[in-house]
Short mmCIF file of C-alpha atoms in Angstrom, two decimals:
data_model
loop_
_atom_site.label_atom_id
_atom_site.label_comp_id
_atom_site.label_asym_id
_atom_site.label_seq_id
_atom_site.Cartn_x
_atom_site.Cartn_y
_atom_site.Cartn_z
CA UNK A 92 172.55 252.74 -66.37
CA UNK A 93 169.06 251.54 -66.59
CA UNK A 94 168.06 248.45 -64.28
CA UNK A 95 166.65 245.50 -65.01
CA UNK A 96 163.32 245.67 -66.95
CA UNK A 97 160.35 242.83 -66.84
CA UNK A 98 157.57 242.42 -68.80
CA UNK A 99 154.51 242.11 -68.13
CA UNK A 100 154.49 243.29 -64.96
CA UNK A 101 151.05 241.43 -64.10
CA UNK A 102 149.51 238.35 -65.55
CA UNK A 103 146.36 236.53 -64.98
CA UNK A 104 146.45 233.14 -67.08
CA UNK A 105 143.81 230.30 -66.49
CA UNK A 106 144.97 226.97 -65.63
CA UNK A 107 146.02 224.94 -68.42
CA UNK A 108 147.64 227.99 -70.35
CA UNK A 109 150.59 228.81 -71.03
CA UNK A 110 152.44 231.86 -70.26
CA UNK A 111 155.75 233.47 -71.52
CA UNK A 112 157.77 236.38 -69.43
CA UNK A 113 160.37 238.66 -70.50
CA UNK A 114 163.81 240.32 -68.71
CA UNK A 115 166.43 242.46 -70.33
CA UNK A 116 169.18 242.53 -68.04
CA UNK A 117 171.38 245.47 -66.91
CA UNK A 118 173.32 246.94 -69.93
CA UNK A 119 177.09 244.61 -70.64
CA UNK A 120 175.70 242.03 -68.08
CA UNK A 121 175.53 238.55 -69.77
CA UNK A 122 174.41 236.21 -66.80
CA UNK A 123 170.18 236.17 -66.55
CA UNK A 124 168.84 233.80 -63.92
CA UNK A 125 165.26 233.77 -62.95
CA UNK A 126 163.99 232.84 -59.23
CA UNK A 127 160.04 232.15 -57.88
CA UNK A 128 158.99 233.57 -54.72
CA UNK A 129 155.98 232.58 -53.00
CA UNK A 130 154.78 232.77 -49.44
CA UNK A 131 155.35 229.36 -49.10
CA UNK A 132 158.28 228.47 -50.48
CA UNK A 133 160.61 231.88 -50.34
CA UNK A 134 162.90 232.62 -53.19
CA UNK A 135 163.72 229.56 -55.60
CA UNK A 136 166.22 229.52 -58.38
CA UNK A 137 164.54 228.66 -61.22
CA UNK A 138 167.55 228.36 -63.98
CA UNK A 139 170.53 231.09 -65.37
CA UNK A 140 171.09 231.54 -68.43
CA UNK A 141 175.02 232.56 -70.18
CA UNK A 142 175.79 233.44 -73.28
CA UNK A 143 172.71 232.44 -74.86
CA UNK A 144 173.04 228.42 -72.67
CA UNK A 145 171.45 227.78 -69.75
CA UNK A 146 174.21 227.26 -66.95
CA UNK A 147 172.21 226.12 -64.17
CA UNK A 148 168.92 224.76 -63.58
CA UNK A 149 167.01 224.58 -60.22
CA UNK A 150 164.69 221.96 -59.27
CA UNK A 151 161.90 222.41 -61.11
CA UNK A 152 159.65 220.34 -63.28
CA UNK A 153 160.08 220.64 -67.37
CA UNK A 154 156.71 222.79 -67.97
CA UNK A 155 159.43 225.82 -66.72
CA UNK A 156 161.89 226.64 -69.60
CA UNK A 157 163.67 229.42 -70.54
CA UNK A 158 166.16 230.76 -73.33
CA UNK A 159 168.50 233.37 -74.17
CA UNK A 160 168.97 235.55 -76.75
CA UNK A 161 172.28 237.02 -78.53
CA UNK A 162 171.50 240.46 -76.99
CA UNK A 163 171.26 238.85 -73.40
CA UNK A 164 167.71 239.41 -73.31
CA UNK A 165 165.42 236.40 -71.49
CA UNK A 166 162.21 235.03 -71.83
CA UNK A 167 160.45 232.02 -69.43
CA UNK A 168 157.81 230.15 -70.19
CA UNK A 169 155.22 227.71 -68.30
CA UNK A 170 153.52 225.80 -70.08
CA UNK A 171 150.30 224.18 -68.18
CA UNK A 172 149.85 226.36 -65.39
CA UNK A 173 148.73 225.13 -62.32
CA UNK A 174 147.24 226.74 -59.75
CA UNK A 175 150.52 227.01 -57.85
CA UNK A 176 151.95 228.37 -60.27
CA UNK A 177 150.80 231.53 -59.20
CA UNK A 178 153.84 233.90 -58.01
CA UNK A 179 156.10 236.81 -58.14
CA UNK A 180 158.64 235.79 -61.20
CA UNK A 181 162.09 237.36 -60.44
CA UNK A 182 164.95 237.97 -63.09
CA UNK A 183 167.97 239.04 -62.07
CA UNK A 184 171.36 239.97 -63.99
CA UNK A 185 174.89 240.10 -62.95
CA UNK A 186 178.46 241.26 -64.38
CA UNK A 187 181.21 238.54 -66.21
CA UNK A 188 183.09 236.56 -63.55
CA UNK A 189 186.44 237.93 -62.86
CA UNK A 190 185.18 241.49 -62.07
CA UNK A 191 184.88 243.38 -59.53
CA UNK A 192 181.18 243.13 -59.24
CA UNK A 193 180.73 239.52 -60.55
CA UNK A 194 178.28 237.31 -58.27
CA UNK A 195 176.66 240.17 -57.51
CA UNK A 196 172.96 239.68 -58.93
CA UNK A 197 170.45 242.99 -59.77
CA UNK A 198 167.13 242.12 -60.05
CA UNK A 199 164.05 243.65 -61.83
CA UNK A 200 160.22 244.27 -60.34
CA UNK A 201 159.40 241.31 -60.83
CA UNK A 202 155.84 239.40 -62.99
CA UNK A 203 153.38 238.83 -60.92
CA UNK A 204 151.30 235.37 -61.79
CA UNK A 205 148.26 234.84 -61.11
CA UNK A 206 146.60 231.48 -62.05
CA UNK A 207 143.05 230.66 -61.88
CA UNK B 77 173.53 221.25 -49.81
CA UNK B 78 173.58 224.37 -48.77
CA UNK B 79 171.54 226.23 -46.71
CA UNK B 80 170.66 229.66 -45.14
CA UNK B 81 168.34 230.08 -42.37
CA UNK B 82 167.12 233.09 -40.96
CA UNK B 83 165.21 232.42 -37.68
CA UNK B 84 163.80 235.41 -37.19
CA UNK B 85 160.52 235.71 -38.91
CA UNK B 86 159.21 239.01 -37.78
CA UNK B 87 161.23 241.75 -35.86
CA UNK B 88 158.87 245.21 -34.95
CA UNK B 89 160.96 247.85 -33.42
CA UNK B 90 160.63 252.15 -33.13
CA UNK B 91 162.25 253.91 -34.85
CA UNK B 92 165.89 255.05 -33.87
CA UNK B 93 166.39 251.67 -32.11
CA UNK B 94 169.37 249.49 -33.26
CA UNK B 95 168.13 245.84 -34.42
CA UNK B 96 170.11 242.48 -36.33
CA UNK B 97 169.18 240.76 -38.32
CA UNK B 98 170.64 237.28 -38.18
CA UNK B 99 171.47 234.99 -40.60
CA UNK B 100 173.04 231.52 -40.24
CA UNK B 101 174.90 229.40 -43.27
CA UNK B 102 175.51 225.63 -44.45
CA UNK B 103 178.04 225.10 -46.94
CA UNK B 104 180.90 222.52 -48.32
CA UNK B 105 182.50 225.03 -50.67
CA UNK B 106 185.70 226.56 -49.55
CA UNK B 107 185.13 229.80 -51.83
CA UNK B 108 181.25 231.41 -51.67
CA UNK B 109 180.08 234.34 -51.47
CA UNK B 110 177.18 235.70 -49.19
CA UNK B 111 174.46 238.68 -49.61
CA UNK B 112 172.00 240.93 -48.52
CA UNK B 113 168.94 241.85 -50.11
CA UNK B 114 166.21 244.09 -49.38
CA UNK B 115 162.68 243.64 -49.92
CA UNK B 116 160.55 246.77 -49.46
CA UNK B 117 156.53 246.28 -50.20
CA UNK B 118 157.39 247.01 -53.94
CA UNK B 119 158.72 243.97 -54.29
CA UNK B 120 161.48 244.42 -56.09
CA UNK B 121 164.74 242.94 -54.47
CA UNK B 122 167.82 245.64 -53.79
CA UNK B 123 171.38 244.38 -53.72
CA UNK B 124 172.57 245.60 -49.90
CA UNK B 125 176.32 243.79 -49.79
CA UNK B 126 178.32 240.83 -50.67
CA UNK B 127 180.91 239.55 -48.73
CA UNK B 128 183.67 236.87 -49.73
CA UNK B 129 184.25 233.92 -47.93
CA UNK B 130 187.86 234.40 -47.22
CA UNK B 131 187.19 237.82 -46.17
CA UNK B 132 186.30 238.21 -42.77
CA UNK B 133 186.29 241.99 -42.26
CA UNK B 134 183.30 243.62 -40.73
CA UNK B 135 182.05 246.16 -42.66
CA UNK B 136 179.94 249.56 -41.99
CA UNK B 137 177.99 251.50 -44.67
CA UNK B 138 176.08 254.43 -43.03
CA UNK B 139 173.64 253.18 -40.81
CA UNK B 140 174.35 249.30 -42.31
CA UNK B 141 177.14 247.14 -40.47
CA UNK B 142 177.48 243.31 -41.12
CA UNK B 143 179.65 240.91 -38.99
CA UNK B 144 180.78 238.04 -40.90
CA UNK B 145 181.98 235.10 -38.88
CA UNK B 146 182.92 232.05 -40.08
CA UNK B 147 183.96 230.14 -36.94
CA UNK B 148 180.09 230.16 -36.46
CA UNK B 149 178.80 230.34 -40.17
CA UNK B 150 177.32 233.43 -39.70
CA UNK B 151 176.29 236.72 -41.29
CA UNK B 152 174.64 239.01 -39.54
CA UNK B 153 173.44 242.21 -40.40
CA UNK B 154 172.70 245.44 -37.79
CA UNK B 155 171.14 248.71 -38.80
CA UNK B 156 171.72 251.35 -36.13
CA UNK B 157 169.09 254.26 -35.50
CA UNK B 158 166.29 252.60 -37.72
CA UNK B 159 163.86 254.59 -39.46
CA UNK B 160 160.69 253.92 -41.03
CA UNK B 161 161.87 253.44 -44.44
CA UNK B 162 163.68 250.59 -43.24
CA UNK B 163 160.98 248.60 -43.04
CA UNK B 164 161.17 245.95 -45.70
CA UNK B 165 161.68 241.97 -46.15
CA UNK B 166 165.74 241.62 -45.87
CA UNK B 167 166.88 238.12 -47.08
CA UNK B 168 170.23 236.62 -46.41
CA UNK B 169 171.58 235.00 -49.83
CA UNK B 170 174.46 232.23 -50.51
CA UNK B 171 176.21 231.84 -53.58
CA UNK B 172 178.14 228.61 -53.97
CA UNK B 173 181.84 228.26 -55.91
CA UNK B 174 180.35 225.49 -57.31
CA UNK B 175 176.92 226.30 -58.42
CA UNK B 176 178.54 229.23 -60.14
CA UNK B 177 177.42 233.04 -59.86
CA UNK B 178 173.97 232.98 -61.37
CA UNK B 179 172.32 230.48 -58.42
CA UNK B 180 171.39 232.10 -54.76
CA UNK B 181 170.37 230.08 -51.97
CA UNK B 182 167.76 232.26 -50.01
CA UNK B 183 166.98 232.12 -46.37
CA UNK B 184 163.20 232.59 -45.59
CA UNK B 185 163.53 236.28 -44.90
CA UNK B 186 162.99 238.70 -42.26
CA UNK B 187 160.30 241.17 -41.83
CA UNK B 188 161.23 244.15 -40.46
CA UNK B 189 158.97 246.96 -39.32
CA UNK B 190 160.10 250.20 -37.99
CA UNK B 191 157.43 251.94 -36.04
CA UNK B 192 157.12 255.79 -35.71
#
């Protein structure tokens, strides 16, 4: 089974942009949540996304946003980028709840951002 | 709120010595679920183990043991004999009955380096 894919896998945007990233999830896996990481701040949970509605949202301002399509497929977007905006974008995909495998997340390479 | 805190920043060892990785837990949900993820310098995060809260069973896989203990909220994680191409960022990861499969709580990772 092929892994999770990302797209782009590098991005420089200029502040004030806007930038949109893609995941398609692992093949049959319908959960997609996406998570920052930065040096400062580790690994954040951005939001997850099920069945084409977001689930869960993490505490982040409304410039992040996200959808879902009917093939499970993901984009993000940030709209105004700031400077510390600039990070390693993580999407990750898991297995229905109920199964044997459910909560278990698989994540992709990973977008690096890079706003200047 | 939950919480997952990994004291140790950086551990450097050589290779073929045993080393843990620690990894202390906050939670209020009865039910969770708690992970291990590896980090190597690709960036890309790998899927190591889950472990049910209700579970308390150590488990070994290869060269990988975990000791789950609730009593003291903790999950720790030992790799016997290391070897260079253990050297990665491991992260200890909560996942929250509540806040439903798609959000992880991170701790702040753990660098590992495995000297020749």
């Amino acid at each position: 089974k092929a892994g999770v894919t990302q797209t782009p896998r590098y991005l420089i945007k200029t502040r004030g942009q806007q930038v949109t990233l893609s995941c398609s999830p692992i093949s049959g896996h319908r959960s997609v949540s996406w998570y920052q990481q930065t040096p400062g701040q580790g690994l954040q949970f951005l939001f997850e996304y099920f069945s084409e509605t977001q689930r869960n949202k993490g505490n982040f301002p409304g410039r992040f946003s996200g959808r879902q399509f009917s093939n499970s497929r993901s984009e993000m977007n940030v709209s105004t980028l700031e400077l510390g905006d600039s990070a390693l974008y993580l999407c990750a995909s898991s297995a229905p709840q109920g199964g044997p495998t459910s909560y278990e997340q698989y994540f992709g390479p990973g977008t690096r951002l890079t706003v200047t | 709120a939950q919480k997952v805190t990994q004291a140790q920043t950086e551990i450097s060892v050589v290779e073929k010595e045993d080393v843990t990785l620690d990894c202390v837990y906050e939670t209020r949900d009865t039910t969770y679920y708690l992970f291990w993820y590896k980090q190597p310098p690709s960036g890309e995060l790998v899927f190591l183990i889950r472990r049910n809260s209700f579970d308390e069973q150590n488990e070994i896989s290869g060269r990988y043991s975990w000791n789950f203990q609730k009593s003291t909220s903790s999950f720790n994680f030992t790799i016997t004999a290391s070897q260079v191409v253990d050297s990665a960022v491991y992260f200890c990861a909560l996942s929250g009955e509540r806040g439903s499969q798609g959000n992880l709580i991170f701790g702040k990772g753990t660098k590992l380096s495995v000297k020749p």
